[in-house]
Amino acid sequence: MNNEYMELEHHLEKLEKISIGTYWDIRLLFNESNNIILKDGNIEEISSGMNTGVVVRVLYKNGWGYANSTNVEIEEIKNLLNRALKIAKLSNENSKKTVILKDIEACKDHVKSNGKINPKDIGVEEKKEYIAMVHNCIMENNPQNNNGKIASSSVGYSDVVGNSLFISSEGALIKNEITKVLMNMTVVAKDNSGNLQYASERLGGDGFEVLEKNTLYEKAENTK
């Protein structure tokens, strides 16, 4: 859990008490991502990044207003709400529709990830071993000097770990834990006549356990 998310958790009470005299909701997203690409047996890229974002929505009579930012500080969120309110008022002036919000009980929930193994608990070297294993399986009995059967191969790994929040003026508060893992493999084969054929497979899920070795072998075999 990153510092921005922890800070907003601390300020949730302030967010829930925001009042602009009409309906509003806020969506906040925080995630960390990692990517590894193995191209023709060589590591081509290892990268990581962090993303934060906020989207606010405001309803004024029959008009909606939206605003977004990558700055998730409390004061910025308040500014976004005021900006969205101005847009909603302009939208209402030109709206030909009637907007009626249903009277439903505000939802409060904490949705946990279904993943069993958090990819953050797996080191880069172990992730590279999985990628190399898939590459070796693809190339097994298919060396590049075997009539040039495989012209190129690529194995990519990526994961995302993060959290999202949804808060509304009606009292809704939904926290969502996010973990996603994906591995994709692509092979380009070339026959003796110079014709190219492409094959690809992908495997993904909510936790690192989705990269079960037997399944990876099967996917790698399918790309040959």
Coordinates of C-alpha atoms in Angstrom, one line a residue:
M1 CA 0.0 0.0 0.0
N2 CA 1.6 3.3 -1.1
N3 CA 1.8 6.5 0.9
E4 CA -0.8 8.3 -1.1
Y5 CA -3.4 5.6 -0.4
M6 CA -2.5 5.5 3.3
E7 CA -2.9 9.3 3.5
L8 CA -6.4 9.2 1.9
E9 CA -7.4 6.4 4.2
H10 CA -6.5 8.7 7.0
H11 CA -8.6 11.5 5.5
L12 CA -11.6 9.5 4.5
E13 CA -13.7 11.1 7.2
K14 CA -13.0 14.5 5.6
L15 CA -13.8 13.3 2.2
E16 CA -17.1 11.8 3.3
K17 CA -18.1 15.2 4.9
I18 CA -17.5 17.2 1.7
S19 CA -20.7 19.1 0.8
I20 CA -21.4 21.1 -2.4
G21 CA -25.2 21.0 -2.1
T22 CA -25.7 18.2 -4.7
Y23 CA -24.8 14.6 -5.6
W24 CA -21.1 13.8 -6.2
D25 CA -18.9 10.8 -6.3
I26 CA -15.1 10.3 -6.3
R27 CA -13.1 7.4 -7.7
L28 CA -9.5 7.1 -6.7
L29 CA -6.9 4.7 -8.1
F30 CA -3.4 3.8 -6.9
N31 CA -1.3 1.0 -8.4
E32 CA 2.2 -0.2 -8.9
S33 CA 3.2 -2.1 -12.1
N34 CA 6.1 -4.2 -13.2
N35 CA 7.0 -5.4 -16.7
I36 CA 9.7 -7.8 -18.0
I37 CA 10.2 -8.6 -21.7
L38 CA 12.4 -11.4 -23.0
K39 CA 13.1 -11.1 -26.7
D40 CA 14.8 -13.9 -28.5
G41 CA 16.4 -15.2 -25.3
N42 CA 17.6 -11.8 -24.1
I43 CA 16.1 -9.5 -21.5
E44 CA 14.9 -6.5 -23.5
E45 CA 13.1 -4.5 -20.8
I46 CA 12.6 -4.5 -17.0
S47 CA 10.5 -1.6 -15.9
S48 CA 8.3 -0.5 -13.0
G49 CA 6.0 2.4 -12.4
M50 CA 3.4 3.9 -10.1
N51 CA 0.1 5.4 -11.1
T52 CA -2.3 7.5 -9.1
G53 CA -5.5 9.2 -10.3
V54 CA -8.8 10.6 -9.3
V55 CA -12.0 11.1 -11.2
V56 CA -14.9 13.1 -9.8
R57 CA -18.5 13.3 -11.0
V58 CA -21.1 15.9 -10.0
L59 CA -24.8 16.0 -10.8
Y60 CA -26.6 19.4 -10.9
K61 CA -30.3 19.1 -11.6
N62 CA -30.2 17.4 -15.0
G63 CA -26.5 18.0 -15.9
W64 CA -23.4 16.0 -15.2
G65 CA -19.9 17.4 -14.8
Y66 CA -16.6 15.5 -14.7
A67 CA -13.1 16.3 -13.8
N68 CA -9.9 14.3 -13.3
S69 CA -6.3 14.6 -12.1
T70 CA -3.2 12.6 -11.3
N71 CA -2.9 14.7 -8.1
V72 CA -4.8 12.9 -5.3
E73 CA -4.3 15.4 -2.5
I74 CA -7.4 16.5 -0.6
E75 CA -7.3 20.1 -1.7
E76 CA -7.0 19.1 -5.3
I77 CA -10.0 16.8 -5.0
K78 CA -12.0 19.7 -3.6
N79 CA -10.9 21.8 -6.5
L80 CA -12.0 19.1 -8.9
L81 CA -15.4 18.9 -7.3
N82 CA -15.9 22.6 -7.7
R83 CA -14.7 22.4 -11.3
A84 CA -17.0 19.5 -12.1
L85 CA -19.9 21.4 -10.4
K86 CA -19.4 24.4 -12.8
I87 CA -19.4 22.0 -15.8
A88 CA -22.5 20.3 -14.5
K89 CA -24.3 23.6 -14.3
L90 CA -23.4 24.4 -17.9
S91 CA -24.5 20.9 -18.9
N92 CA -27.8 21.4 -17.2
E93 CA -28.5 24.5 -19.2
N94 CA -28.3 22.5 -22.4
S95 CA -29.8 19.2 -21.1
K96 CA -33.0 17.9 -22.7
K97 CA -33.1 14.9 -20.3
T98 CA -34.4 14.5 -16.8
V99 CA -32.0 12.8 -14.4
I100 CA -33.5 11.1 -11.4
L101 CA -31.3 9.2 -9.0
K102 CA -32.8 6.0 -7.6
D103 CA -33.3 6.0 -3.8
I104 CA -31.2 3.0 -2.8
E105 CA -29.2 2.2 0.3
A106 CA -25.6 3.4 0.1
C107 CA -23.1 0.5 -0.2
K108 CA -20.2 0.1 2.1
D109 CA -17.8 -2.7 1.2
H110 CA -14.2 -3.9 1.2
V111 CA -13.5 -6.1 -1.8
K112 CA -10.4 -8.2 -1.4
S113 CA -8.3 -9.6 -4.2
N114 CA -8.9 -13.3 -5.1
G115 CA -5.2 -13.8 -5.6
K116 CA -3.4 -16.1 -3.2
I117 CA 0.2 -15.1 -4.0
N118 CA 0.8 -11.3 -4.2
P119 CA 3.3 -10.7 -7.1
K120 CA 5.0 -8.1 -4.9
D121 CA 6.2 -11.0 -2.8
I122 CA 8.0 -12.6 -5.7
G123 CA 11.5 -11.3 -6.6
V124 CA 12.5 -10.1 -10.0
E125 CA 15.0 -12.9 -10.4
E126 CA 12.3 -15.5 -9.8
K127 CA 10.0 -13.8 -12.3
K128 CA 12.9 -13.9 -14.8
E129 CA 13.3 -17.6 -14.2
Y130 CA 9.6 -18.2 -15.1
I131 CA 10.1 -16.2 -18.3
A132 CA 13.3 -18.1 -19.2
M133 CA 11.5 -21.4 -18.6
V134 CA 8.8 -20.5 -21.0
H135 CA 11.3 -19.3 -23.6
N136 CA 13.3 -22.6 -23.3
C137 CA 10.1 -24.6 -23.7
I138 CA 9.2 -22.7 -26.9
M139 CA 12.7 -23.2 -28.3
E140 CA 12.9 -26.9 -27.3
N141 CA 13.3 -29.1 -30.4
N142 CA 12.9 -25.9 -32.5
P143 CA 16.4 -24.3 -32.7
Q144 CA 16.8 -21.4 -35.0
N145 CA 19.2 -23.4 -37.2
N146 CA 16.5 -26.0 -37.8
N147 CA 15.6 -24.8 -41.3
G148 CA 14.9 -21.5 -39.7
K149 CA 11.6 -22.7 -38.2
I150 CA 11.4 -20.1 -35.4
A151 CA 12.4 -16.6 -36.6
S152 CA 11.6 -14.8 -33.4
S153 CA 10.1 -15.3 -30.0
S154 CA 9.0 -13.0 -27.2
V155 CA 7.8 -13.7 -23.7
G156 CA 6.4 -10.8 -21.6
Y157 CA 5.4 -10.7 -17.9
S158 CA 3.5 -7.9 -16.2
D159 CA 1.8 -7.4 -12.8
V160 CA -0.2 -4.7 -11.2
V161 CA -0.9 -4.3 -7.5
G162 CA -3.0 -1.5 -6.1
N163 CA -6.1 -0.2 -4.5
S164 CA -9.2 1.8 -5.5
L165 CA -11.7 3.8 -3.6
F166 CA -15.2 4.9 -4.5
I167 CA -16.9 7.5 -2.3
S168 CA -20.2 9.3 -2.8
S169 CA -22.1 12.1 -1.1
E170 CA -24.9 9.5 -0.3
G171 CA -22.5 7.6 2.0
A172 CA -21.2 4.9 -0.4
L173 CA -17.7 3.7 0.4
I174 CA -16.2 0.9 -1.5
K175 CA -12.5 -0.2 -1.1
N176 CA -11.2 -2.6 -3.7
E177 CA -7.8 -4.4 -3.6
I178 CA -6.3 -5.0 -7.1
T179 CA -3.8 -7.7 -8.0
K180 CA -3.3 -8.8 -11.6
V181 CA -0.7 -11.0 -13.2
L182 CA -0.2 -11.6 -16.9
M183 CA 2.2 -13.6 -19.1
N184 CA 2.1 -13.5 -22.9
M185 CA 4.2 -15.3 -25.4
T186 CA 4.5 -14.8 -29.1
V187 CA 6.3 -16.8 -31.8
V188 CA 7.1 -15.9 -35.4
A189 CA 7.9 -19.0 -37.6
K190 CA 9.3 -18.9 -41.0
D191 CA 9.3 -21.8 -43.5
N192 CA 11.8 -22.5 -46.2
S193 CA 9.7 -20.5 -48.7
G194 CA 9.9 -17.4 -46.5
N195 CA 6.3 -17.5 -45.4
L196 CA 5.7 -16.2 -41.9
Q197 CA 3.3 -17.5 -39.3
Y198 CA 2.4 -16.0 -36.0
A199 CA 1.2 -17.7 -32.8
S200 CA 0.5 -16.3 -29.4
E201 CA -0.8 -17.4 -26.0
R202 CA -1.5 -15.6 -22.8
L203 CA -2.2 -16.5 -19.2
G204 CA -3.4 -14.2 -16.5
G205 CA -5.3 -14.0 -13.2
D206 CA -5.5 -12.3 -9.8
G207 CA -2.3 -13.8 -8.2
F208 CA 1.1 -15.2 -9.1
E209 CA -0.2 -18.7 -8.5
V210 CA -1.9 -18.5 -12.0
L211 CA 1.5 -19.1 -13.5
E212 CA 1.4 -22.8 -12.7
K213 CA 4.3 -24.5 -14.4
N214 CA 2.3 -27.2 -16.2
T215 CA -0.1 -24.7 -17.6
L216 CA 2.8 -22.5 -18.7
Y217 CA 4.4 -25.5 -20.5
E218 CA 1.0 -26.2 -22.2
K219 CA 0.7 -22.6 -23.3
A220 CA 4.3 -22.5 -24.6
E221 CA 3.7 -25.7 -26.5
N222 CA 0.6 -24.2 -28.2
T223 CA 2.7 -21.4 -29.6
K224 CA 5.1 -23.7 -31.5

